[in-house]
PDB file of C-alpha atoms in Angstrom:
ATOM      1  CA  MET A 661       3.384 -90.536 -59.838  1.00  0.00           C
ATOM      2  CA  SER A 662       0.564 -89.721 -57.399  1.00  0.00           C
ATOM      3  CA  LEU A 663       1.053 -87.415 -54.417  1.00  0.00           C
ATOM      4  CA  LYS A 664       0.498 -90.339 -52.044  1.00  0.00           C
ATOM      5  CA  LEU A 665       3.127 -92.526 -53.708  1.00  0.00           C
ATOM      6  CA  ALA A 666       5.697 -89.762 -54.032  1.00  0.00           C
ATOM      7  CA  PHE A 667       5.408 -88.807 -50.406  1.00  0.00           C
ATOM      8  CA  GLY A 668       5.069 -92.403 -49.246  1.00  0.00           C
ATOM      9  CA  LEU A 669       8.644 -93.035 -50.385  1.00  0.00           C
ATOM     10  CA  ALA A 670       9.890 -89.998 -48.486  1.00  0.00           C
ATOM     11  CA  VAL A 671       7.973 -90.977 -45.346  1.00  0.00           C
ATOM     12  CA  LEU A 672       9.556 -94.441 -45.475  1.00  0.00           C
ATOM     13  CA  ALA A 673      12.991 -92.863 -45.465  1.00  0.00           C
ATOM     14  CA  LEU A 674      12.021 -90.693 -42.506  1.00  0.00           C
ATOM     15  CA  VAL A 675      10.746 -93.683 -40.546  1.00  0.00           C
ATOM     16  CA  CYS A 676      14.035 -95.484 -41.098  1.00  0.00           C
ATOM     17  CA  ALA A 677      15.952 -92.449 -39.890  1.00  0.00           C
ATOM     18  CA  SER A 678      13.761 -91.919 -36.819  1.00  0.00           C
ATOM     19  CA  GLY A 679      15.475 -94.711 -34.913  1.00  0.00           C
ATOM     20  CA  GLN A 680      18.481 -92.492 -34.249  1.00  0.00           C
ATOM     21  CA  GLN A 681      17.297 -91.293 -30.859  1.00  0.00           C
ATOM     22  CA  ARG A 682      20.585 -89.645 -29.961  1.00  0.00           C
ATOM     23  CA  ALA A 683      19.763 -87.066 -32.644  1.00  0.00           C
ATOM     24  CA  SER A 684      23.336 -86.550 -33.802  1.00  0.00           C
ATOM     25  CA  GLY A 685      23.795 -82.917 -34.790  1.00  0.00           C
ATOM     26  CA  TYR A 686      20.548 -81.814 -33.163  1.00  0.00           C
ATOM     27  CA  VAL A 687      20.823 -78.346 -31.624  1.00  0.00           C
ATOM     28  CA  LEU A 688      19.294 -78.279 -28.155  1.00  0.00           C
ATOM     29  CA  GLY A 689      16.949 -75.525 -27.056  1.00  0.00           C
ATOM     30  CA  PRO A 690      14.380 -74.464 -24.433  1.00  0.00           C
ATOM     31  CA  ASP A 691      11.721 -77.049 -23.536  1.00  0.00           C
ATOM     32  CA  ASP A 692      13.704 -79.964 -24.935  1.00  0.00           C
ATOM     33  CA  GLN A 693      13.907 -82.868 -22.497  1.00  0.00           C
ATOM     34  CA  ILE A 694      17.101 -84.895 -22.137  1.00  0.00           C
ATOM     35  CA  VAL A 695      18.425 -87.822 -20.144  1.00  0.00           C
ATOM     36  CA  ILE A 696      22.040 -87.668 -18.940  1.00  0.00           C
ATOM     37  CA  ARG A 697      23.801 -90.905 -18.031  1.00  0.00           C
ATOM     38  CA  ALA A 698      27.158 -90.982 -16.230  1.00  0.00           C
ATOM     39  CA  LEU A 699      29.104 -93.974 -14.924  1.00  0.00           C
ATOM     40  CA  GLU A 700      30.119 -91.891 -11.924  1.00  0.00           C
ATOM     41  CA  GLY A 701      30.221 -88.343 -10.654  1.00  0.00           C
ATOM     42  CA  LEU A 702      26.670 -87.210 -11.533  1.00  0.00           C
ATOM     43  CA  ASP A 703      23.848 -88.432  -9.358  1.00  0.00           C
ATOM     44  CA  VAL A 704      21.045 -87.922 -11.884  1.00  0.00           C
ATOM     45  CA  GLY A 705      20.049 -91.517 -12.566  1.00  0.00           C
ATOM     46  CA  ASP A 706      17.725 -91.881 -15.554  1.00  0.00           C
ATOM     47  CA  LYS A 707      15.530 -88.954 -14.615  1.00  0.00           C
ATOM     48  CA  PRO A 708      14.671 -86.644 -17.533  1.00  0.00           C
ATOM     49  CA  VAL A 709      16.035 -83.122 -17.355  1.00  0.00           C
ATOM     50  CA  LEU A 710      13.993 -80.282 -18.834  1.00  0.00           C
ATOM     51  CA  ILE A 711      15.919 -77.454 -20.475  1.00  0.00           C
ATOM     52  CA  GLY A 712      14.537 -74.219 -19.043  1.00  0.00           C
ATOM     53  CA  THR A 713      13.109 -71.335 -21.007  1.00  0.00           C
ATOM     54  CA  ASN A 714      16.433 -69.535 -20.484  1.00  0.00           C
ATOM     55  CA  GLY A 715      18.216 -72.466 -22.140  1.00  0.00           C
ATOM     56  CA  ASP A 716      19.937 -73.680 -18.960  1.00  0.00           C
ATOM     57  CA  ILE A 717      19.966 -76.837 -16.840  1.00  0.00           C
ATOM     58  CA  THR A 718      21.294 -77.339 -13.301  1.00  0.00           C
ATOM     59  CA  LEU A 719      23.157 -80.524 -12.335  1.00  0.00           C
ATOM     60  CA  PRO A 720      24.772 -81.900  -9.150  1.00  0.00           C
ATOM     61  CA  LEU A 721      28.463 -80.895  -8.720  1.00  0.00           C
ATOM     62  CA  ILE A 722      28.484 -78.979 -11.996  1.00  0.00           C
ATOM     63  CA  GLY A 723      25.747 -76.467 -11.272  1.00  0.00           C
ATOM     64  CA  ARG A 724      24.217 -74.351 -14.051  1.00  0.00           C
ATOM     65  CA  VAL A 725      25.042 -75.247 -17.648  1.00  0.00           C
ATOM     66  CA  GLU A 726      24.087 -73.204 -20.696  1.00  0.00           C
ATOM     67  CA  VAL A 727      22.651 -75.844 -23.022  1.00  0.00           C
ATOM     68  CA  ALA A 728      20.672 -73.967 -25.676  1.00  0.00           C
ATOM     69  CA  GLY A 729      22.614 -73.741 -28.913  1.00  0.00           C
ATOM     70  CA  LEU A 730      24.745 -76.807 -28.208  1.00  0.00           C
ATOM     71  CA  THR A 731      24.459 -80.086 -30.083  1.00  0.00           C
ATOM     72  CA  VAL A 732      24.111 -83.318 -28.130  1.00  0.00           C
ATOM     73  CA  GLU A 733      27.787 -84.090 -28.769  1.00  0.00           C
ATOM     74  CA  GLN A 734      28.895 -80.614 -27.682  1.00  0.00           C
ATOM     75  CA  LEU A 735      26.936 -80.940 -24.439  1.00  0.00           C
ATOM     76  CA  GLU A 736      28.564 -84.303 -23.733  1.00  0.00           C
ATOM     77  CA  THR A 737      31.996 -82.726 -24.281  1.00  0.00           C
ATOM     78  CA  GLU A 738      31.114 -79.797 -21.988  1.00  0.00           C
ATOM     79  CA  LEU A 739      29.902 -82.077 -19.202  1.00  0.00           C
ATOM     80  CA  VAL A 740      32.990 -84.298 -19.463  1.00  0.00           C
ATOM     81  CA  SER A 741      35.195 -81.201 -19.246  1.00  0.00           C
ATOM     82  CA  ARG A 742      33.459 -79.974 -16.096  1.00  0.00           C
ATOM     83  CA  LEU A 743      33.422 -83.382 -14.411  1.00  0.00           C
ATOM     84  CA  LYS A 744      37.152 -83.871 -14.842  1.00  0.00           C
ATOM     85  CA  VAL A 745      37.589 -81.755 -11.723  1.00  0.00           C
ATOM     86  CA  TYR A 746      35.916 -84.548  -9.724  1.00  0.00           C
ATOM     87  CA  VAL A 747      36.325 -87.695 -11.828  1.00  0.00           C
ATOM     88  CA  LYS A 748      39.500 -88.886 -13.561  1.00  0.00           C
ATOM     89  CA  GLU A 749      37.916 -90.186 -16.756  1.00  0.00           C
ATOM     90  CA  PRO A 750      34.231 -89.246 -16.784  1.00  0.00           C
ATOM     91  CA  GLN A 751      31.959 -90.993 -19.249  1.00  0.00           C
ATOM     92  CA  ILE A 752      28.798 -89.157 -20.225  1.00  0.00           C
ATOM     93  CA  SER A 753      26.009 -89.839 -22.696  1.00  0.00           C
ATOM     94  CA  VAL A 754      23.117 -87.512 -23.508  1.00  0.00           C
ATOM     95  CA  THR A 755      19.858 -88.651 -25.103  1.00  0.00           C
ATOM     96  CA  VAL A 756      17.019 -86.393 -26.254  1.00  0.00           C
ATOM     97  CA  THR A 757      13.703 -87.823 -25.060  1.00  0.00           C
ATOM     98  CA  GLU A 758      11.401 -84.931 -26.012  1.00  0.00           C
ATOM     99  CA  PHE A 759      11.946 -82.646 -29.016  1.00  0.00           C
ATOM    100  CA  ARG A 760      10.174 -79.354 -28.325  1.00  0.00           C
ATOM    101  CA  SER A 761      12.483 -76.465 -29.188  1.00  0.00           C
ATOM    102  CA  GLN A 762      12.348 -76.444 -32.997  1.00  0.00           C
ATOM    103  CA  PRO A 763       8.684 -76.239 -34.012  1.00  0.00           C
ATOM    104  CA  VAL A 764       7.560 -75.758 -37.601  1.00  0.00           C
ATOM    105  CA  SER A 765       3.903 -75.068 -38.379  1.00  0.00           C
ATOM    106  CA  VAL A 766       2.469 -76.764 -41.477  1.00  0.00           C
ATOM    107  CA  PHE A 767      -1.029 -75.711 -42.508  1.00  0.00           C
ATOM    108  CA  GLY A 768      -3.351 -75.940 -45.476  1.00  0.00           C
ATOM    109  CA  ALA A 769      -3.917 -78.860 -47.825  1.00  0.00           C
ATOM    110  CA  VAL A 770      -1.678 -81.464 -46.181  1.00  0.00           C
ATOM    111  CA  ALA A 771      -2.703 -84.805 -44.726  1.00  0.00           C
ATOM    112  CA  SER A 772      -1.745 -83.936 -41.129  1.00  0.00           C
ATOM    113  CA  PRO A 773      -1.620 -80.176 -40.553  1.00  0.00           C
ATOM    114  CA  GLY A 774      -0.174 -78.940 -37.280  1.00  0.00           C
ATOM    115  CA  VAL A 775       3.136 -78.388 -35.506  1.00  0.00           C
ATOM    116  CA  ILE A 776       6.148 -80.556 -36.351  1.00  0.00           C
ATOM    117  CA  GLN A 777       9.335 -80.659 -34.301  1.00  0.00           C
ATOM    118  CA  LEU A 778      12.510 -80.633 -36.347  1.00  0.00           C
ATOM    119  CA  ARG A 779      15.161 -83.177 -35.441  1.00  0.00           C
ATOM    120  CA  GLY A 780      18.240 -81.883 -37.123  1.00  0.00           C
ATOM    121  CA  ARG A 781      18.392 -80.347 -40.578  1.00  0.00           C
ATOM    122  CA  LYS A 782      15.303 -80.930 -42.733  1.00  0.00           C
ATOM    123  CA  THR A 783      14.414 -79.756 -46.205  1.00  0.00           C
ATOM    124  CA  LEU A 784      11.047 -78.458 -47.349  1.00  0.00           C
ATOM    125  CA  TYR A 785      10.303 -81.790 -49.023  1.00  0.00           C
ATOM    126  CA  GLU A 786      11.100 -83.710 -45.833  1.00  0.00           C
ATOM    127  CA  VAL A 787       8.902 -81.447 -43.693  1.00  0.00           C
ATOM    128  CA  LEU A 788       6.004 -81.831 -46.117  1.00  0.00           C
ATOM    129  CA  SER A 789       6.520 -85.588 -45.904  1.00  0.00           C
ATOM    130  CA  MET A 790       6.393 -85.434 -42.103  1.00  0.00           C
ATOM    131  CA  ALA A 791       3.025 -83.682 -42.446  1.00  0.00           C
ATOM    132  CA  GLY A 792       1.759 -86.570 -44.564  1.00  0.00           C
ATOM    133  CA  GLY A 793       2.291 -84.830 -47.901  1.00  0.00           C
ATOM    134  CA  PRO A 794      -0.100 -82.624 -49.870  1.00  0.00           C
ATOM    135  CA  ARG A 795      -3.679 -83.795 -50.217  1.00  0.00           C
ATOM    136  CA  GLU A 796      -5.070 -84.535 -53.656  1.00  0.00           C
ATOM    137  CA  THR A 797      -7.053 -81.298 -53.324  1.00  0.00           C
ATOM    138  CA  ALA A 798      -3.902 -79.208 -52.845  1.00  0.00           C
ATOM    139  CA  GLY A 799      -3.544 -76.072 -54.895  1.00  0.00           C
ATOM    140  CA  ALA A 800      -0.565 -74.928 -56.911  1.00  0.00           C
ATOM    141  CA  THR A 801       1.491 -72.978 -54.361  1.00  0.00           C
ATOM    142  CA  ILE A 802       3.363 -73.251 -51.063  1.00  0.00           C
ATOM    143  CA  SER A 803       4.111 -70.205 -48.938  1.00  0.00           C
ATOM    144  CA  ILE A 804       6.861 -69.974 -46.318  1.00  0.00           C
ATOM    145  CA  VAL A 805       7.145 -67.342 -43.590  1.00  0.00           C
ATOM    146  CA  ARG A 806      10.380 -67.088 -41.591  1.00  0.00           C
ATOM    147  CA  LEU A 807      11.544 -65.063 -38.592  1.00  0.00           C
ATOM    148  CA  ALA A 808      14.154 -62.482 -39.520  1.00  0.00           C
ATOM    149  CA  GLU A 809      16.482 -63.788 -36.804  1.00  0.00           C
ATOM    150  CA  ASN A 810      16.784 -67.037 -38.788  1.00  0.00           C
ATOM    151  CA  GLY A 811      18.024 -65.166 -41.836  1.00  0.00           C
ATOM    152  CA  PRO A 812      16.326 -64.429 -45.154  1.00  0.00           C
ATOM    153  CA  ILE A 813      14.602 -67.145 -47.164  1.00  0.00           C
ATOM    154  CA  PRO A 814      17.134 -68.098 -49.890  1.00  0.00           C
ATOM    155  CA  LEU A 815      14.681 -67.956 -52.782  1.00  0.00           C
ATOM    156  CA  PRO A 816      14.181 -65.535 -55.671  1.00  0.00           C
ATOM    157  CA  GLY A 817      11.264 -63.252 -54.997  1.00  0.00           C
ATOM    158  CA  ALA A 818      11.431 -63.593 -51.203  1.00  0.00           C
ATOM    159  CA  THR A 819      10.231 -60.411 -49.528  1.00  0.00           C
ATOM    160  CA  GLN A 820      10.484 -58.866 -46.076  1.00  0.00           C
ATOM    161  CA  ASP A 821       7.462 -57.531 -44.247  1.00  0.00           C
ATOM    162  CA  PRO A 822       7.377 -53.774 -43.430  1.00  0.00           C
ATOM    163  CA  THR A 823       8.248 -54.389 -39.764  1.00  0.00           C
ATOM    164  CA  GLY A 824      11.409 -56.302 -40.679  1.00  0.00           C
ATOM    165  CA  ARG A 825      10.428 -59.176 -38.410  1.00  0.00           C
ATOM    166  CA  TYR A 826       9.602 -61.724 -41.089  1.00  0.00           C
ATOM    167  CA  SER A 827      10.444 -62.727 -44.623  1.00  0.00           C
ATOM    168  CA  SER A 828       8.135 -64.688 -46.903  1.00  0.00           C
ATOM    169  CA  ALA A 829       8.249 -66.525 -50.222  1.00  0.00           C
ATOM    170  CA  GLU A 830       5.911 -68.449 -52.495  1.00  0.00           C
ATOM    171  CA  LEU A 831       6.802 -71.623 -54.385  1.00  0.00           C
ATOM    172  CA  ASP A 832       5.275 -73.765 -57.093  1.00  0.00           C
ATOM    173  CA  LEU A 833       4.137 -77.018 -55.466  1.00  0.00           C
ATOM    174  CA  LYS A 834       4.555 -79.011 -58.674  1.00  0.00           C
ATOM    175  CA  GLU A 835       8.214 -77.973 -58.960  1.00  0.00           C
ATOM    176  CA  ILE A 836       8.851 -79.347 -55.494  1.00  0.00           C
ATOM    177  CA  LEU A 837       7.054 -82.640 -56.167  1.00  0.00           C
ATOM    178  CA  ASP A 838       8.634 -83.169 -59.586  1.00  0.00           C
ATOM    179  CA  GLY A 839      12.133 -82.192 -58.474  1.00  0.00           C
ATOM    180  CA  LYS A 840      12.379 -79.756 -61.388  1.00  0.00           C
ATOM    181  CA  ASN A 841      13.829 -77.000 -59.220  1.00  0.00           C
ATOM    182  CA  PRO A 842      16.176 -78.547 -56.613  1.00  0.00           C
ATOM    183  CA  SER A 843      17.229 -75.107 -55.359  1.00  0.00           C
ATOM    184  CA  ALA A 844      13.632 -74.553 -54.174  1.00  0.00           C
ATOM    185  CA  ASN A 845      13.927 -77.512 -51.786  1.00  0.00           C
ATOM    186  CA  ILE A 846      15.420 -75.256 -49.126  1.00  0.00           C
ATOM    187  CA  GLU A 847      16.385 -76.092 -45.564  1.00  0.00           C
ATOM    188  CA  ILE A 848      13.562 -75.345 -43.136  1.00  0.00           C
ATOM    189  CA  LYS A 849      14.340 -73.385 -39.983  1.00  0.00           C
ATOM    190  CA  PRO A 850      12.707 -73.578 -36.520  1.00  0.00           C
ATOM    191  CA  HIS A 851       9.504 -71.506 -36.259  1.00  0.00           C
ATOM    192  CA  ASP A 852       8.989 -71.410 -40.037  1.00  0.00           C
ATOM    193  CA  VAL A 853       5.330 -71.387 -41.079  1.00  0.00           C
ATOM    194  CA  ILE A 854       4.539 -73.433 -44.194  1.00  0.00           C
ATOM    195  CA  SER A 855       1.163 -73.280 -45.896  1.00  0.00           C
ATOM    196  CA  VAL A 856       0.037 -75.432 -48.836  1.00  0.00           C
ATOM    197  CA  SER A 857      -2.718 -73.692 -50.765  1.00  0.00           C
ATOM    198  CA  GLN A 858      -6.131 -75.258 -51.127  1.00  0.00           C
ATOM    199  CA  GLY A 859      -7.111 -76.240 -54.645  1.00  0.00           C
ATOM    200  CA  THR A 860     -10.161 -74.752 -56.233  1.00  0.00           C
ATOM    201  CA  ASP A 861     -13.383 -76.738 -56.146  1.00  0.00           C
ATOM    202  CA  ARG A 862     -13.606 -76.261 -59.903  1.00  0.00           C
ATOM    203  CA  LYS A 863     -12.135 -79.332 -61.572  1.00  0.00           C
ATOM    204  CA  VAL A 864     -11.290 -80.875 -64.907  1.00  0.00           C
ATOM    205  CA  TYR A 865     -13.093 -84.146 -65.624  1.00  0.00           C
ATOM    206  CA  VAL A 866     -11.841 -86.977 -67.829  1.00  0.00           C
ATOM    207  CA  VAL A 867     -14.328 -89.647 -68.865  1.00  0.00           C
ATOM    208  CA  GLY A 868     -14.514 -92.382 -71.483  1.00  0.00           C
ATOM    209  CA  ASP A 869     -12.011 -95.056 -72.452  1.00  0.00           C
ATOM    210  CA  VAL A 870      -9.053 -94.301 -70.239  1.00  0.00           C
ATOM    211  CA  GLN A 871      -7.369 -96.657 -67.800  1.00  0.00           C
ATOM    212  CA  ARG A 872      -8.717 -94.831 -64.772  1.00  0.00           C
ATOM    213  CA  PHE A 873     -10.427 -91.526 -64.105  1.00  0.00           C
ATOM    214  CA  ASN A 874      -8.863 -88.406 -62.751  1.00  0.00           C
ATOM    215  CA  LEU A 875     -10.746 -85.652 -60.938  1.00  0.00           C
ATOM    216  CA  GLY A 876      -7.700 -83.484 -60.370  1.00  0.00           C
ATOM    217  CA  GLY A 877      -7.690 -79.983 -58.958  1.00  0.00           C
ATOM    218  CA  GLN A 878      -4.806 -78.778 -61.110  1.00  0.00           C
ATOM    219  CA  ARG A 879      -4.596 -75.031 -61.700  1.00  0.00           C
ATOM    220  CA  SER A 880      -3.667 -75.566 -65.356  1.00  0.00           C
ATOM    221  CA  LEU A 881      -3.863 -78.738 -67.393  1.00  0.00           C
ATOM    222  CA  SER A 882      -3.641 -79.617 -71.076  1.00  0.00           C
ATOM    223  CA  VAL A 883      -5.525 -82.373 -72.896  1.00  0.00           C
ATOM    224  CA  LEU A 884      -2.494 -84.686 -73.080  1.00  0.00           C
ATOM    225  CA  SER A 885      -1.621 -84.039 -69.431  1.00  0.00           C
ATOM    226  CA  ALA A 886      -5.194 -84.858 -68.409  1.00  0.00           C
ATOM    227  CA  VAL A 887      -5.114 -88.114 -70.385  1.00  0.00           C
ATOM    228  CA  SER A 888      -1.760 -88.987 -68.819  1.00  0.00           C
ATOM    229  CA  LEU A 889      -3.007 -88.287 -65.284  1.00  0.00           C
ATOM    230  CA  ALA A 890      -6.039 -90.437 -66.051  1.00  0.00           C
ATOM    231  CA  GLY A 891      -3.740 -93.366 -66.751  1.00  0.00           C
ATOM    232  CA  GLY A 892      -3.554 -93.256 -70.553  1.00  0.00           C
ATOM    233  CA  LEU A 893      -5.838 -94.435 -73.333  1.00  0.00           C
ATOM    234  CA  GLY A 894      -7.743 -97.700 -73.187  1.00  0.00           C
ATOM    235  CA  HIS A 895      -7.648-100.438 -75.833  1.00  0.00           C
ATOM    236  CA  THR A 896     -10.975 -99.439 -77.367  1.00  0.00           C
ATOM    237  CA  ALA A 897     -10.382 -95.687 -77.262  1.00  0.00           C
ATOM    238  CA  ARG A 898     -11.076 -93.523 -80.291  1.00  0.00           C
ATOM    239  CA  PRO A 899      -8.844 -90.552 -79.433  1.00  0.00           C
ATOM    240  CA  GLU A 900      -9.305 -88.976 -82.859  1.00  0.00           C
ATOM    241  CA  HIS A 901     -12.943 -88.285 -81.970  1.00  0.00           C
ATOM    242  CA  ALA A 902     -12.486 -86.841 -78.483  1.00  0.00           C
ATOM    243  CA  LEU A 903     -14.621 -83.917 -77.331  1.00  0.00           C
ATOM    244  CA  ILE A 904     -14.309 -81.156 -74.780  1.00  0.00           C
ATOM    245  CA  PHE A 905     -17.574 -80.061 -73.191  1.00  0.00           C
ATOM    246  CA  ARG A 906     -17.016 -76.520 -71.920  1.00  0.00           C
ATOM    247  CA  PRO A 907     -19.588 -74.695 -69.762  1.00  0.00           C
ATOM    248  CA  ALA A 908     -20.949 -71.543 -71.352  1.00  0.00           C
ATOM    249  CA  PRO A 909     -20.699 -68.261 -69.389  1.00  0.00           C
ATOM    250  CA  ASP A 910     -24.477 -68.252 -68.911  1.00  0.00           C
ATOM    251  CA  GLY A 911     -24.290 -71.681 -67.329  1.00  0.00           C
ATOM    252  CA  GLU A 912     -27.103 -73.038 -69.505  1.00  0.00           C
ATOM    253  CA  LYS A 913     -25.309 -74.610 -72.479  1.00  0.00           C
ATOM    254  CA  HIS A 914     -22.115 -76.492 -73.120  1.00  0.00           C
ATOM    255  CA  GLN A 915     -19.725 -75.632 -75.905  1.00  0.00           C
ATOM    256  CA  GLU A 916     -18.522 -78.716 -77.804  1.00  0.00           C
ATOM    257  CA  ILE A 917     -14.890 -78.647 -78.980  1.00  0.00           C
ATOM    258  CA  GLU A 918     -13.643 -81.468 -81.190  1.00  0.00           C
ATOM    259  CA  VAL A 919     -10.085 -82.608 -80.418  1.00  0.00           C
ATOM    260  CA  ASN A 920      -7.912 -85.164 -82.152  1.00  0.00           C
ATOM    261  CA  ILE A 921      -5.748 -86.650 -79.427  1.00  0.00           C
ATOM    262  CA  ARG A 922      -4.069 -89.000 -81.872  1.00  0.00           C
ATOM    263  CA  GLN A 923      -2.759 -86.011 -83.868  1.00  0.00           C
ATOM    264  CA  MET A 924      -1.701 -84.309 -80.631  1.00  0.00           C
ATOM    265  CA  LEU A 925       0.349 -87.366 -79.654  1.00  0.00           C
ATOM    266  CA  LYS A 926       2.097 -87.201 -83.028  1.00  0.00           C
ATOM    267  CA  GLY A 927       2.814 -83.497 -82.570  1.00  0.00           C
ATOM    268  CA  LYS A 928       0.625 -82.607 -85.539  1.00  0.00           C
ATOM    269  CA  ALA A 929      -2.058 -80.809 -83.512  1.00  0.00           C
ATOM    270  CA  GLU A 930      -1.877 -78.278 -80.704  1.00  0.00           C
ATOM    271  CA  ASP A 931      -2.227 -79.634 -77.174  1.00  0.00           C
ATOM    272  CA  ILE A 932      -5.224 -77.605 -76.012  1.00  0.00           C
ATOM    273  CA  ALA A 933      -5.285 -76.135 -72.504  1.00  0.00           C
ATOM    274  CA  LEU A 934      -8.287 -77.205 -70.450  1.00  0.00           C
ATOM    275  CA  ARG A 935     -10.229 -74.781 -68.297  1.00  0.00           C
ATOM    276  CA  PRO A 936     -11.823 -75.368 -64.900  1.00  0.00           C
ATOM    277  CA  ASP A 937     -15.037 -77.415 -65.201  1.00  0.00           C
ATOM    278  CA  ASP A 938     -14.118 -78.673 -68.682  1.00  0.00           C
ATOM    279  CA  ILE A 939     -15.126 -82.267 -69.383  1.00  0.00           C
ATOM    280  CA  LEU A 940     -12.823 -84.216 -71.707  1.00  0.00           C
ATOM    281  CA  VAL A 941     -14.560 -87.230 -73.240  1.00  0.00           C
ATOM    282  CA  VAL A 942     -12.554 -89.973 -74.943  1.00  0.00           C
ATOM    283  CA  PRO A 943     -15.083 -92.116 -76.854  1.00  0.00           C
ATOM    284  CA  THR A 944     -14.912 -95.868 -77.199  1.00  0.00           C
ATOM    285  CA  SER A 945     -15.636 -98.137 -80.123  1.00  0.00           C
ATOM    286  CA  GLY A 946     -18.984 -98.856 -78.473  1.00  0.00           C
ATOM    287  CA  THR A 947     -21.249 -96.037 -79.659  1.00  0.00           C
ATOM    288  CA  LYS A 948     -23.969 -97.043 -77.224  1.00  0.00           C
ATOM    289  CA  VAL A 949     -21.736 -96.550 -74.208  1.00  0.00           C
ATOM    290  CA  PHE A 950     -20.372 -93.293 -75.594  1.00  0.00           C
ATOM    291  CA  GLY A 951     -23.909 -92.035 -76.132  1.00  0.00           C
ATOM    292  CA  THR A 952     -24.729 -92.863 -72.537  1.00  0.00           C
ATOM    293  CA  VAL A 953     -21.678 -90.947 -71.348  1.00  0.00           C
ATOM    294  CA  VAL A 954     -22.518 -87.867 -73.402  1.00  0.00           C
ATOM    295  CA  GLN A 955     -26.132 -87.975 -72.294  1.00  0.00           C
ATOM    296  CA  GLY A 956     -25.007 -88.102 -68.676  1.00  0.00           C
ATOM    297  CA  ILE A 957     -22.705 -85.135 -69.178  1.00  0.00           C
ATOM    298  CA  LEU A 958     -25.313 -83.000 -70.880  1.00  0.00           C
ATOM    299  CA  ALA A 959     -27.718 -83.787 -68.082  1.00  0.00           C
ATOM    300  CA  GLY A 960     -25.143 -82.530 -65.625  1.00  0.00           C
ATOM    301  CA  ALA A 961     -24.734 -85.921 -63.976  1.00  0.00           C
ATOM    302  CA  VAL A 962     -20.958 -86.135 -64.086  1.00  0.00           C
ATOM    303  CA  SER A 963     -20.785 -89.003 -61.617  1.00  0.00           C
ATOM    304  CA  ALA A 964     -23.159 -91.040 -63.748  1.00  0.00           C
ATOM    305  CA  ALA A 965     -21.052 -90.298 -66.808  1.00  0.00           C
ATOM    306  CA  ILE A 966     -17.912 -91.559 -65.097  1.00  0.00           C
ATOM    307  CA  TYR A 967     -19.721 -94.729 -64.054  1.00  0.00           C
ATOM    308  CA  ALA A 968     -20.944 -95.319 -67.587  1.00  0.00           C
ATOM    309  CA  GLY A 969     -17.449 -94.854 -69.006  1.00  0.00           C
ATOM    310  CA  ALA A 970     -16.005 -97.292 -66.478  1.00  0.00           C
ATOM    311  CA  ALA A 971     -18.588 -99.902 -67.410  1.00  0.00           C
ATOM    312  CA  HIS A 972     -17.768-100.060 -71.130  1.00  0.00           C
TER     313      HIS A 972
END
């Protein structure tokens, strides 16, 4: 599944959930903006109320109210309790109109880097989805930095900086996307800083008779994985005659490595690990087209080689 598709499903779920404007369970904080509606007792109308930097608001009759740290429901209960002195059965509703107190910074190789405001409890996967998901050029790791006041990061290998003000951890991006390590999909806290690493510009190329072509920036990739990411073998493929063109250290010649993908699929041959800048060629039954592809590769025109393979 591609990064776009995987995160598209998560984004859809988030969009459906975003209609809950009352933000049940949301913990209020400084700079949040709320609207308080009362049938009687409070003369506030529908005017928004900004929670001050000290976490307080001031209301008619009631006076100063410590809001920071309360959920929407807890604030409603507190206001009802205070209004009972003046109104027999007060009815209060609180709506959050601006979420500003729980920022999370998401940087690096994501579609929409920047600051995201949490609305209730969110996992790492959900926050990445809110940032548009990793780009196709994303690297292999995600780093998280957390304020010490929010507790340690609950991950193996998490470390604390020498000042004791922060903790940090590094995760494998693929484990998060594939769901292979559910415990790594931790809850994200306000003021966390998340960074998705940038992939290297050095790539693995797959050309020839495959369903589509992949120019992935994977950190490590085997022959069978590359073929799978490229959509599988085509009808006219000759996988038993595949070749890996590997750049020589001097940059002048390519090393040719013969690979039998058919034997690999049967488990009778080792699945070879590809290196950055390797070019895996899966020939077709049309020798003319295959010759054109190889010629393009040896000439260094990778884009022309891909076009030739697609035109078989």
